[in-house]
PDB file of C-alpha atoms in Angstrom:
ATOM      1  CA  UNK A 182      -6.720  17.430 -26.301  1.00  0.00           C
ATOM      2  CA  UNK A 183      -5.552  15.374 -29.129  1.00  0.00           C
ATOM      3  CA  UNK A 184      -4.452  18.426 -31.047  1.00  0.00           C
ATOM      4  CA  UNK A 185      -2.650  19.877 -28.135  1.00  0.00           C
ATOM      5  CA  UNK A 186      -0.845  16.542 -27.604  1.00  0.00           C
ATOM      6  CA  UNK A 187      -0.010  16.156 -31.236  1.00  0.00           C
ATOM      7  CA  UNK A 188       1.238  19.683 -31.554  1.00  0.00           C
ATOM      8  CA  UNK A 189       3.379  19.980 -28.417  1.00  0.00           C
ATOM      9  CA  UNK A 190       4.391  16.443 -27.504  1.00  0.00           C
ATOM     10  CA  UNK A 191       4.038  14.492 -30.823  1.00  0.00           C
ATOM     11  CA  UNK A 192       7.304  15.718 -32.537  1.00  0.00           C
ATOM     12  CA  UNK A 193       9.298  14.801 -29.349  1.00  0.00           C
ATOM     13  CA  UNK A 194       8.006  11.340 -28.702  1.00  0.00           C
ATOM     14  CA  UNK A 195      11.519   9.807 -29.013  1.00  0.00           C
ATOM     15  CA  UNK A 196      12.869  12.413 -26.566  1.00  0.00           C
ATOM     16  CA  UNK A 197       9.944  11.928 -24.186  1.00  0.00           C
ATOM     17  CA  UNK A 198      10.635   8.181 -24.053  1.00  0.00           C
ATOM     18  CA  UNK A 199      14.309   8.804 -23.384  1.00  0.00           C
ATOM     19  CA  UNK A 200      13.425  11.252 -20.524  1.00  0.00           C
ATOM     20  CA  UNK A 201      11.047   8.864 -18.913  1.00  0.00           C
ATOM     21  CA  UNK A 202      13.405   6.002 -19.032  1.00  0.00           C
ATOM     22  CA  UNK A 203      16.154   8.150 -17.433  1.00  0.00           C
ATOM     23  CA  UNK A 204      13.773   9.122 -14.675  1.00  0.00           C
ATOM     24  CA  UNK A 205      12.782   5.346 -14.244  1.00  0.00           C
ATOM     25  CA  UNK A 206      16.536   4.309 -14.222  1.00  0.00           C
ATOM     26  CA  UNK A 207      17.195   6.938 -11.502  1.00  0.00           C
ATOM     27  CA  UNK A 208      14.400   5.311  -9.427  1.00  0.00           C
ATOM     28  CA  UNK A 209      16.156   1.895  -9.933  1.00  0.00           C
ATOM     29  CA  UNK A 210      19.550   3.215  -9.019  1.00  0.00           C
ATOM     30  CA  UNK A 211      18.177   4.890  -5.874  1.00  0.00           C
ATOM     31  CA  UNK A 212      16.457   1.768  -4.748  1.00  0.00           C
ATOM     32  CA  UNK A 213      19.554  -0.331  -5.461  1.00  0.00           C
ATOM     33  CA  UNK A 214      21.871   1.849  -3.344  1.00  0.00           C
ATOM     34  CA  UNK A 215      19.240   2.275  -0.658  1.00  0.00           C
ATOM     35  CA  UNK A 216      18.649   5.990  -0.866  1.00  0.00           C
ATOM     36  CA  UNK A 217      14.951   5.277  -1.931  1.00  0.00           C
ATOM     37  CA  UNK A 218      13.195   2.776   0.214  1.00  0.00           C
ATOM     38  CA  UNK A 219       9.637   1.401  -0.586  1.00  0.00           C
ATOM     39  CA  UNK A 220       7.386  -0.710   1.620  1.00  0.00           C
ATOM     40  CA  UNK A 221       8.293  -4.430   1.268  1.00  0.00           C
ATOM     41  CA  UNK A 222       6.215  -6.602  -1.147  1.00  0.00           C
ATOM     42  CA  UNK A 223       5.943 -10.383  -1.682  1.00  0.00           C
ATOM     43  CA  UNK A 224       8.366 -10.022  -4.756  1.00  0.00           C
ATOM     44  CA  UNK A 225      11.657  -8.366  -5.380  1.00  0.00           C
ATOM     45  CA  UNK A 226      11.768  -4.842  -6.883  1.00  0.00           C
ATOM     46  CA  UNK A 227      10.496  -3.914  -9.400  1.00  0.00           C
ATOM     47  CA  UNK A 228       7.809  -6.661  -9.493  1.00  0.00           C
ATOM     48  CA  UNK A 229       4.620  -5.390  -7.828  1.00  0.00           C
ATOM     49  CA  UNK A 230       5.851  -1.831  -7.390  1.00  0.00           C
ATOM     50  CA  UNK A 231       4.015  -0.101 -10.171  1.00  0.00           C
ATOM     51  CA  UNK A 232       2.396   2.469  -7.918  1.00  0.00           C
ATOM     52  CA  UNK A 233       5.502   3.418  -5.956  1.00  0.00           C
ATOM     53  CA  UNK A 234       7.584   3.726  -9.218  1.00  0.00           C
ATOM     54  CA  UNK A 235       4.925   5.737 -11.027  1.00  0.00           C
ATOM     55  CA  UNK A 236       4.345   8.083  -8.114  1.00  0.00           C
ATOM     56  CA  UNK A 237       8.135   8.742  -7.637  1.00  0.00           C
ATOM     57  CA  UNK A 238       8.657   9.325 -11.363  1.00  0.00           C
ATOM     58  CA  UNK A 239       5.848  11.791 -11.492  1.00  0.00           C
ATOM     59  CA  UNK A 240       7.136  13.606  -8.432  1.00  0.00           C
ATOM     60  CA  UNK A 241      10.520  13.933 -10.008  1.00  0.00           C
ATOM     61  CA  UNK A 242       9.194  14.888 -13.346  1.00  0.00           C
ATOM     62  CA  UNK A 243       7.046  17.656 -11.854  1.00  0.00           C
ATOM     63  CA  UNK A 244      10.009  19.184 -10.416  1.00  0.00           C
ATOM     64  CA  UNK A 245      12.012  19.175 -13.638  1.00  0.00           C
ATOM     65  CA  UNK A 246       9.009  20.599 -15.684  1.00  0.00           C
ATOM     66  CA  UNK A 247       8.831  23.523 -13.347  1.00  0.00           C
ATOM     67  CA  UNK A 248      12.545  24.386 -14.247  1.00  0.00           C
ATOM     68  CA  UNK A 249      12.908  22.906 -17.832  1.00  0.00           C
ATOM     69  CA  UNK A 250      16.428  22.453 -19.047  1.00  0.00           C
ATOM     70  CA  UNK A 251      15.857  20.974 -22.507  1.00  0.00           C
ATOM     71  CA  UNK A 252      13.405  20.872 -25.403  1.00  0.00           C
ATOM     72  CA  UNK A 253      11.244  17.889 -24.037  1.00  0.00           C
ATOM     73  CA  UNK A 254      10.814  19.429 -20.614  1.00  0.00           C
ATOM     74  CA  UNK A 255      10.101  22.839 -22.194  1.00  0.00           C
ATOM     75  CA  UNK A 256       7.471  21.336 -24.342  1.00  0.00           C
ATOM     76  CA  UNK A 257       5.884  19.521 -21.228  1.00  0.00           C
ATOM     77  CA  UNK A 258       5.863  22.879 -19.456  1.00  0.00           C
ATOM     78  CA  UNK A 259       4.106  24.570 -22.539  1.00  0.00           C
ATOM     79  CA  UNK A 260       1.732  21.645 -22.645  1.00  0.00           C
ATOM     80  CA  UNK A 261       0.781  22.018 -18.854  1.00  0.00           C
ATOM     81  CA  UNK A 262       0.486  25.715 -19.351  1.00  0.00           C
ATOM     82  CA  UNK A 263      -2.057  25.131 -22.006  1.00  0.00           C
ATOM     83  CA  UNK A 264      -4.094  22.887 -19.790  1.00  0.00           C
ATOM     84  CA  UNK A 265      -2.626  19.705 -20.828  1.00  0.00           C
ATOM     85  CA  UNK A 266      -2.985  17.047 -18.057  1.00  0.00           C
ATOM     86  CA  UNK A 267       0.037  15.173 -16.776  1.00  0.00           C
ATOM     87  CA  UNK A 268      -1.606  13.077 -14.095  1.00  0.00           C
ATOM     88  CA  UNK A 269      -1.451   9.524 -12.589  1.00  0.00           C
ATOM     89  CA  UNK A 270      -4.150   6.988 -13.790  1.00  0.00           C
ATOM     90  CA  UNK A 271      -5.092   3.557 -12.620  1.00  0.00           C
ATOM     91  CA  UNK A 272      -7.332   0.824 -14.087  1.00  0.00           C
ATOM     92  CA  UNK A 273      -7.455  -2.674 -15.450  1.00  0.00           C
ATOM     93  CA  UNK A 274      -4.908  -3.217 -18.268  1.00  0.00           C
ATOM     94  CA  UNK A 275      -6.057  -5.499 -21.010  1.00  0.00           C
ATOM     95  CA  UNK A 276      -8.467  -7.208 -18.555  1.00  0.00           C
ATOM     96  CA  UNK A 277      -5.540  -8.968 -16.938  1.00  0.00           C
ATOM     97  CA  UNK A 278      -4.210  -6.862 -14.177  1.00  0.00           C
ATOM     98  CA  UNK A 279      -4.432  -3.645 -12.289  1.00  0.00           C
ATOM     99  CA  UNK A 280      -1.936  -1.039 -13.464  1.00  0.00           C
ATOM    100  CA  UNK A 281      -0.791   2.430 -12.456  1.00  0.00           C
ATOM    101  CA  UNK A 282       0.475   4.687 -15.212  1.00  0.00           C
ATOM    102  CA  UNK A 283       0.655   8.420 -16.371  1.00  0.00           C
ATOM    103  CA  UNK A 284      -1.567  10.294 -18.736  1.00  0.00           C
ATOM    104  CA  UNK A 285      -0.090  13.001 -20.807  1.00  0.00           C
ATOM    105  CA  UNK A 286      -3.055  14.460 -22.775  1.00  0.00           C
ATOM    106  CA  UNK A 287      -4.158  11.499 -24.828  1.00  0.00           C
ATOM    107  CA  UNK A 288      -1.076   9.548 -24.325  1.00  0.00           C
ATOM    108  CA  UNK A 289      -0.553   6.467 -21.983  1.00  0.00           C
ATOM    109  CA  UNK A 290       2.787   6.697 -20.390  1.00  0.00           C
ATOM    110  CA  UNK A 291       3.692   3.605 -18.388  1.00  0.00           C
ATOM    111  CA  UNK A 292       7.039   4.005 -16.469  1.00  0.00           C
ATOM    112  CA  UNK A 293       6.495   0.720 -14.635  1.00  0.00           C
ATOM    113  CA  UNK A 294       5.820  -1.652 -17.636  1.00  0.00           C
ATOM    114  CA  UNK A 295       8.106  -4.202 -16.206  1.00  0.00           C
ATOM    115  CA  UNK A 296       6.394  -4.527 -12.711  1.00  0.00           C
ATOM    116  CA  UNK A 297       4.280  -7.688 -13.746  1.00  0.00           C
ATOM    117  CA  UNK A 298       6.682  -9.304 -16.302  1.00  0.00           C
ATOM    118  CA  UNK A 299      10.320  -8.155 -15.463  1.00  0.00           C
ATOM    119  CA  UNK A 300      11.353  -8.996 -19.023  1.00  0.00           C
ATOM    120  CA  UNK A 301       9.331  -6.312 -20.555  1.00  0.00           C
ATOM    121  CA  UNK A 302      10.624  -2.840 -21.503  1.00  0.00           C
ATOM    122  CA  UNK A 303      10.540  -0.453 -18.402  1.00  0.00           C
ATOM    123  CA  UNK A 304       8.710   2.270 -20.239  1.00  0.00           C
ATOM    124  CA  UNK A 305       5.893   2.090 -22.748  1.00  0.00           C
ATOM    125  CA  UNK A 306       4.139   5.056 -24.359  1.00  0.00           C
ATOM    126  CA  UNK A 307       0.949   4.598 -26.473  1.00  0.00           C
ATOM    127  CA  UNK A 308      -2.172   6.513 -27.604  1.00  0.00           C
ATOM    128  CA  UNK A 309      -4.534   6.174 -24.514  1.00  0.00           C
ATOM    129  CA  UNK A 310      -7.208   4.636 -26.580  1.00  0.00           C
ATOM    130  CA  UNK A 311      -4.794   1.937 -27.742  1.00  0.00           C
ATOM    131  CA  UNK A 312      -3.294   1.096 -24.275  1.00  0.00           C
ATOM    132  CA  UNK A 313      -5.977  -1.193 -23.194  1.00  0.00           C
ATOM    133  CA  UNK A 314      -6.408   0.478 -20.004  1.00  0.00           C
ATOM    134  CA  UNK A 315     -10.005   0.559 -18.713  1.00  0.00           C
ATOM    135  CA  UNK A 316     -11.730   2.371 -15.945  1.00  0.00           C
ATOM    136  CA  UNK A 317     -12.529   0.111 -12.982  1.00  0.00           C
ATOM    137  CA  UNK A 318     -15.652   1.654 -11.318  1.00  0.00           C
ATOM    138  CA  UNK A 319     -17.821  -1.292 -10.151  1.00  0.00           C
ATOM    139  CA  UNK A 320     -17.040  -4.118  -7.580  1.00  0.00           C
ATOM    140  CA  UNK A 321     -17.777  -7.058  -9.905  1.00  0.00           C
ATOM    141  CA  UNK A 322     -15.130  -5.710 -12.346  1.00  0.00           C
ATOM    142  CA  UNK A 323     -12.701  -5.099  -9.568  1.00  0.00           C
ATOM    143  CA  UNK A 324     -13.210  -8.698  -8.337  1.00  0.00           C
ATOM    144  CA  UNK A 325     -12.781 -10.309 -11.812  1.00  0.00           C
ATOM    145  CA  UNK A 326      -9.280  -8.514 -12.274  1.00  0.00           C
ATOM    146  CA  UNK A 327      -8.291  -9.319  -8.643  1.00  0.00           C
ATOM    147  CA  UNK A 328      -8.918 -13.129  -9.175  1.00  0.00           C
ATOM    148  CA  UNK A 329      -6.698 -13.018 -12.285  1.00  0.00           C
ATOM    149  CA  UNK A 330      -3.942 -10.643 -11.030  1.00  0.00           C
ATOM    150  CA  UNK A 331      -3.615 -11.162  -7.251  1.00  0.00           C
ATOM    151  CA  UNK A 332      -4.115 -14.984  -7.482  1.00  0.00           C
ATOM    152  CA  UNK A 333      -5.649 -16.645  -4.392  1.00  0.00           C
ATOM    153  CA  UNK A 334      -9.316 -16.560  -3.902  1.00  0.00           C
ATOM    154  CA  UNK A 335     -12.066 -13.856  -3.696  1.00  0.00           C
ATOM    155  CA  UNK A 336     -15.470 -14.060  -2.017  1.00  0.00           C
ATOM    156  CA  UNK A 337     -18.162 -11.680  -1.138  1.00  0.00           C
ATOM    157  CA  UNK A 338     -17.951 -10.291   2.364  1.00  0.00           C
ATOM    158  CA  UNK A 339     -21.078 -11.740   4.023  1.00  0.00           C
ATOM    159  CA  UNK A 340     -19.128 -12.246   7.251  1.00  0.00           C
ATOM    160  CA  UNK A 341     -19.185  -8.558   8.469  1.00  0.00           C
ATOM    161  CA  UNK A 342     -22.582  -7.013   7.582  1.00  0.00           C
ATOM    162  CA  UNK A 343     -21.619  -3.470   8.703  1.00  0.00           C
ATOM    163  CA  UNK A 344     -18.608  -3.474   6.669  1.00  0.00           C
ATOM    164  CA  UNK A 345     -20.023  -5.182   3.550  1.00  0.00           C
ATOM    165  CA  UNK A 346     -21.537  -2.105   1.886  1.00  0.00           C
ATOM    166  CA  UNK A 347     -17.972  -0.420   1.815  1.00  0.00           C
ATOM    167  CA  UNK A 348     -15.658  -3.331   1.910  1.00  0.00           C
ATOM    168  CA  UNK A 349     -17.533  -6.120  -0.017  1.00  0.00           C
ATOM    169  CA  UNK A 350     -14.693  -8.436  -0.808  1.00  0.00           C
ATOM    170  CA  UNK A 351     -12.744 -11.039   1.152  1.00  0.00           C
ATOM    171  CA  UNK A 352      -9.546 -11.939  -0.364  1.00  0.00           C
ATOM    172  CA  UNK A 353      -7.165 -14.756   0.550  1.00  0.00           C
ATOM    173  CA  UNK A 354      -3.825 -14.193  -1.197  1.00  0.00           C
ATOM    174  CA  UNK A 355      -1.463 -16.860  -2.330  1.00  0.00           C
ATOM    175  CA  UNK A 356       0.382 -16.561   0.992  1.00  0.00           C
ATOM    176  CA  UNK A 357      -2.870 -17.254   2.869  1.00  0.00           C
ATOM    177  CA  UNK A 358      -3.169 -13.715   4.269  1.00  0.00           C
ATOM    178  CA  UNK A 359      -6.869 -12.524   4.491  1.00  0.00           C
ATOM    179  CA  UNK A 360      -7.905  -9.040   3.733  1.00  0.00           C
ATOM    180  CA  UNK A 361     -11.007  -6.950   2.930  1.00  0.00           C
ATOM    181  CA  UNK A 362     -11.163  -5.055  -0.272  1.00  0.00           C
ATOM    182  CA  UNK A 363     -11.540  -2.950  -2.529  1.00  0.00           C
ATOM    183  CA  UNK A 364      -8.412  -0.800  -1.904  1.00  0.00           C
ATOM    184  CA  UNK A 365      -8.928   1.330  -5.019  1.00  0.00           C
ATOM    185  CA  UNK A 366     -10.127   4.902  -4.149  1.00  0.00           C
ATOM    186  CA  UNK A 367     -11.913   5.129  -7.506  1.00  0.00           C
ATOM    187  CA  UNK A 368     -13.928   2.013  -6.921  1.00  0.00           C
ATOM    188  CA  UNK A 369     -14.333   2.860  -3.217  1.00  0.00           C
ATOM    189  CA  UNK A 370     -15.734   6.325  -4.033  1.00  0.00           C
ATOM    190  CA  UNK A 371     -17.960   5.166  -7.008  1.00  0.00           C
ATOM    191  CA  UNK A 372     -19.639   2.572  -4.791  1.00  0.00           C
ATOM    192  CA  UNK A 373     -20.259   5.001  -1.854  1.00  0.00           C
ATOM    193  CA  UNK A 374     -21.617   7.676  -4.129  1.00  0.00           C
ATOM    194  CA  UNK A 375     -23.976   4.996  -5.598  1.00  0.00           C
ATOM    195  CA  UNK A 376     -25.273   4.136  -2.162  1.00  0.00           C
ATOM    196  CA  UNK A 377     -23.478   0.935  -2.064  1.00  0.00           C
ATOM    197  CA  UNK A 378     -25.430  -0.415  -5.200  1.00  0.00           C
ATOM    198  CA  UNK A 379     -22.270  -1.724  -6.726  1.00  0.00           C
ATOM    199  CA  UNK A 380     -21.265  -3.714  -3.703  1.00  0.00           C
ATOM    200  CA  UNK A 381     -24.758  -5.125  -3.374  1.00  0.00           C
ATOM    201  CA  UNK A 382     -24.923  -6.200  -6.928  1.00  0.00           C
ATOM    202  CA  UNK A 383     -21.554  -8.056  -6.323  1.00  0.00           C
ATOM    203  CA  UNK A 384     -22.792  -9.759  -3.196  1.00  0.00           C
ATOM    204  CA  UNK A 385     -26.073 -10.803  -5.010  1.00  0.00           C
ATOM    205  CA  UNK A 386     -24.269 -12.058  -7.999  1.00  0.00           C
ATOM    206  CA  UNK A 387     -21.990 -14.181  -5.685  1.00  0.00           C
ATOM    207  CA  UNK A 388     -25.074 -15.566  -3.929  1.00  0.00           C
ATOM    208  CA  UNK A 389     -26.837 -16.442  -7.252  1.00  0.00           C
ATOM    209  CA  UNK A 390     -23.479 -18.183  -8.534  1.00  0.00           C
ATOM    210  CA  UNK A 391     -23.450 -20.268  -5.236  1.00  0.00           C
ATOM    211  CA  UNK A 392     -20.059 -18.938  -4.064  1.00  0.00           C
ATOM    212  CA  UNK A 393     -19.840 -18.182  -0.410  1.00  0.00           C
ATOM    213  CA  UNK A 394     -17.045 -17.860   2.154  1.00  0.00           C
ATOM    214  CA  UNK A 395     -15.596 -21.244   3.129  1.00  0.00           C
ATOM    215  CA  UNK A 396     -15.876 -22.348   6.664  1.00  0.00           C
ATOM    216  CA  UNK A 397     -12.187 -22.279   7.221  1.00  0.00           C
ATOM    217  CA  UNK A 398     -11.983 -18.556   6.119  1.00  0.00           C
ATOM    218  CA  UNK A 399     -14.837 -17.680   8.372  1.00  0.00           C
ATOM    219  CA  UNK A 400     -13.241 -19.421  11.247  1.00  0.00           C
ATOM    220  CA  UNK A 401      -9.979 -17.576  10.620  1.00  0.00           C
ATOM    221  CA  UNK A 402     -11.772 -14.201  10.743  1.00  0.00           C
ATOM    222  CA  UNK A 403     -14.203 -14.967  13.577  1.00  0.00           C
ATOM    223  CA  UNK A 404     -11.806 -13.394  16.184  1.00  0.00           C
ATOM    224  CA  UNK A 405     -12.198  -9.946  14.493  1.00  0.00           C
ATOM    225  CA  UNK A 406     -15.718  -9.655  15.998  1.00  0.00           C
ATOM    226  CA  UNK A 407     -14.031  -8.622  19.314  1.00  0.00           C
ATOM    227  CA  UNK A 408     -12.393  -5.717  17.552  1.00  0.00           C
ATOM    228  CA  UNK A 409     -15.074  -2.987  17.855  1.00  0.00           C
ATOM    229  CA  UNK A 410     -18.628  -2.440  16.700  1.00  0.00           C
ATOM    230  CA  UNK A 411     -17.941  -2.650  12.974  1.00  0.00           C
ATOM    231  CA  UNK A 412     -17.041  -6.235  13.335  1.00  0.00           C
ATOM    232  CA  UNK A 413     -19.401  -7.186  16.347  1.00  0.00           C
ATOM    233  CA  UNK A 414     -22.173  -8.538  14.028  1.00  0.00           C
ATOM    234  CA  UNK A 415     -19.968 -11.284  12.588  1.00  0.00           C
ATOM    235  CA  UNK A 416     -21.940 -14.135  10.877  1.00  0.00           C
ATOM    236  CA  UNK A 417     -20.221 -17.310   9.768  1.00  0.00           C
ATOM    237  CA  UNK A 418     -23.157 -18.003   7.344  1.00  0.00           C
ATOM    238  CA  UNK A 419     -24.776 -15.117   5.368  1.00  0.00           C
ATOM    239  CA  UNK A 420     -27.461 -13.242   7.174  1.00  0.00           C
ATOM    240  CA  UNK A 421     -29.118 -11.569   4.080  1.00  0.00           C
ATOM    241  CA  UNK A 422     -31.855  -9.806   6.216  1.00  0.00           C
ATOM    242  CA  UNK A 423     -29.035  -8.103   8.194  1.00  0.00           C
ATOM    243  CA  UNK A 424     -27.001  -7.431   5.172  1.00  0.00           C
ATOM    244  CA  UNK A 425     -29.782  -5.652   3.370  1.00  0.00           C
ATOM    245  CA  UNK A 426     -30.613  -3.645   6.598  1.00  0.00           C
ATOM    246  CA  UNK A 427     -26.873  -2.274   6.502  1.00  0.00           C
ATOM    247  CA  UNK A 428     -26.975  -1.513   2.887  1.00  0.00           C
ATOM    248  CA  UNK A 429     -30.162   0.526   3.314  1.00  0.00           C
ATOM    249  CA  UNK A 430     -28.101   2.869   5.570  1.00  0.00           C
ATOM    250  CA  UNK A 431     -25.490   3.670   2.983  1.00  0.00           C
ATOM    251  CA  UNK A 432     -27.241   6.638   1.499  1.00  0.00           C
ATOM    252  CA  UNK A 433     -28.640   7.903   4.635  1.00  0.00           C
ATOM    253  CA  UNK A 434     -27.107  11.369   5.387  1.00  0.00           C
ATOM    254  CA  UNK A 435     -27.500  10.696   9.082  1.00  0.00           C
ATOM    255  CA  UNK A 436     -26.428   7.105   8.928  1.00  0.00           C
ATOM    256  CA  UNK A 437     -23.138   5.641  10.019  1.00  0.00           C
ATOM    257  CA  UNK A 438     -21.527   5.667   6.601  1.00  0.00           C
ATOM    258  CA  UNK A 439     -21.991   9.440   6.222  1.00  0.00           C
ATOM    259  CA  UNK A 440     -20.439  10.412   9.492  1.00  0.00           C
ATOM    260  CA  UNK A 441     -16.894  11.693   8.791  1.00  0.00           C
ATOM    261  CA  UNK A 442     -15.799  10.621  12.341  1.00  0.00           C
ATOM    262  CA  UNK A 443     -17.512   7.233  12.129  1.00  0.00           C
ATOM    263  CA  UNK A 444     -16.125   6.480   8.721  1.00  0.00           C
ATOM    264  CA  UNK A 445     -12.530   7.342   9.838  1.00  0.00           C
ATOM    265  CA  UNK A 446     -13.042   5.046  12.787  1.00  0.00           C
ATOM    266  CA  UNK A 447     -14.140   2.299  10.494  1.00  0.00           C
ATOM    267  CA  UNK A 448     -11.101   2.577   8.240  1.00  0.00           C
ATOM    268  CA  UNK A 449      -8.822   2.656  11.219  1.00  0.00           C
ATOM    269  CA  UNK A 450     -10.512  -0.247  12.692  1.00  0.00           C
ATOM    270  CA  UNK A 451     -10.054  -2.475   9.528  1.00  0.00           C
ATOM    271  CA  UNK A 452      -6.396  -1.366   9.191  1.00  0.00           C
ATOM    272  CA  UNK A 453      -5.824  -2.394  12.797  1.00  0.00           C
ATOM    273  CA  UNK A 454      -7.491  -5.739  12.401  1.00  0.00           C
ATOM    274  CA  UNK A 455      -5.523  -6.487   9.062  1.00  0.00           C
ATOM    275  CA  UNK A 456      -2.217  -5.487  10.586  1.00  0.00           C
ATOM    276  CA  UNK A 457      -2.651  -7.732  13.589  1.00  0.00           C
ATOM    277  CA  UNK A 458      -3.664 -10.691  11.544  1.00  0.00           C
TER     278      UNK A 458
END
């Protein structure tokens, strides 16, 4: 992959950076005039919009690569034809924040480099192994970055035993809004495939560290227990016997976490509860 990247893209790195900047500036212009609308965030665009920007640039780039009209696009088309990946990636960047970017072979291409610090250049291209991007595959790592990047406070979800194996984090943002996490597909899937082990390790670590959900947070979420069976076993103080019983069901092929319908109902129930506050 390094050889393929070096052969087809390496000689055109300057042109690639100009192309990606042009695509990014197109997103900015469309947002400014209102022809491109993203969901509202706490901060003004572009801060916090790394995923939306990255996804939009990739979509537009893909269309142009399919009908290349210049040497850089022709090189990218040849690169893809030879099996070179141009794909979205996500992880912890330099152990400070979550970041969405693109991978072109062994290149890290960040077209939303200014979405944490708006004074930084909009586009950054680096060898992937020098980018500082790390895979986030366990709940503990996710929680460490969340505490730094999101701000607010993070606790183990001991309030809702049936949800804890899948959504093991309670987060209170700087604005006071409460939510259950992780919301990363990669972390979510890795934990589920592992039978909830990553989530249980996180809960156990928080217990050993003496960190527990404060009484005011528990009181704020107590009303969720009326929102269906996934919330009905709400416990303001940790019931470790019940928590372990729920975790024991994660790998059970006939259990509630392996039923497609049941799983979808859980996801929708959590979304509904979060949206209603």
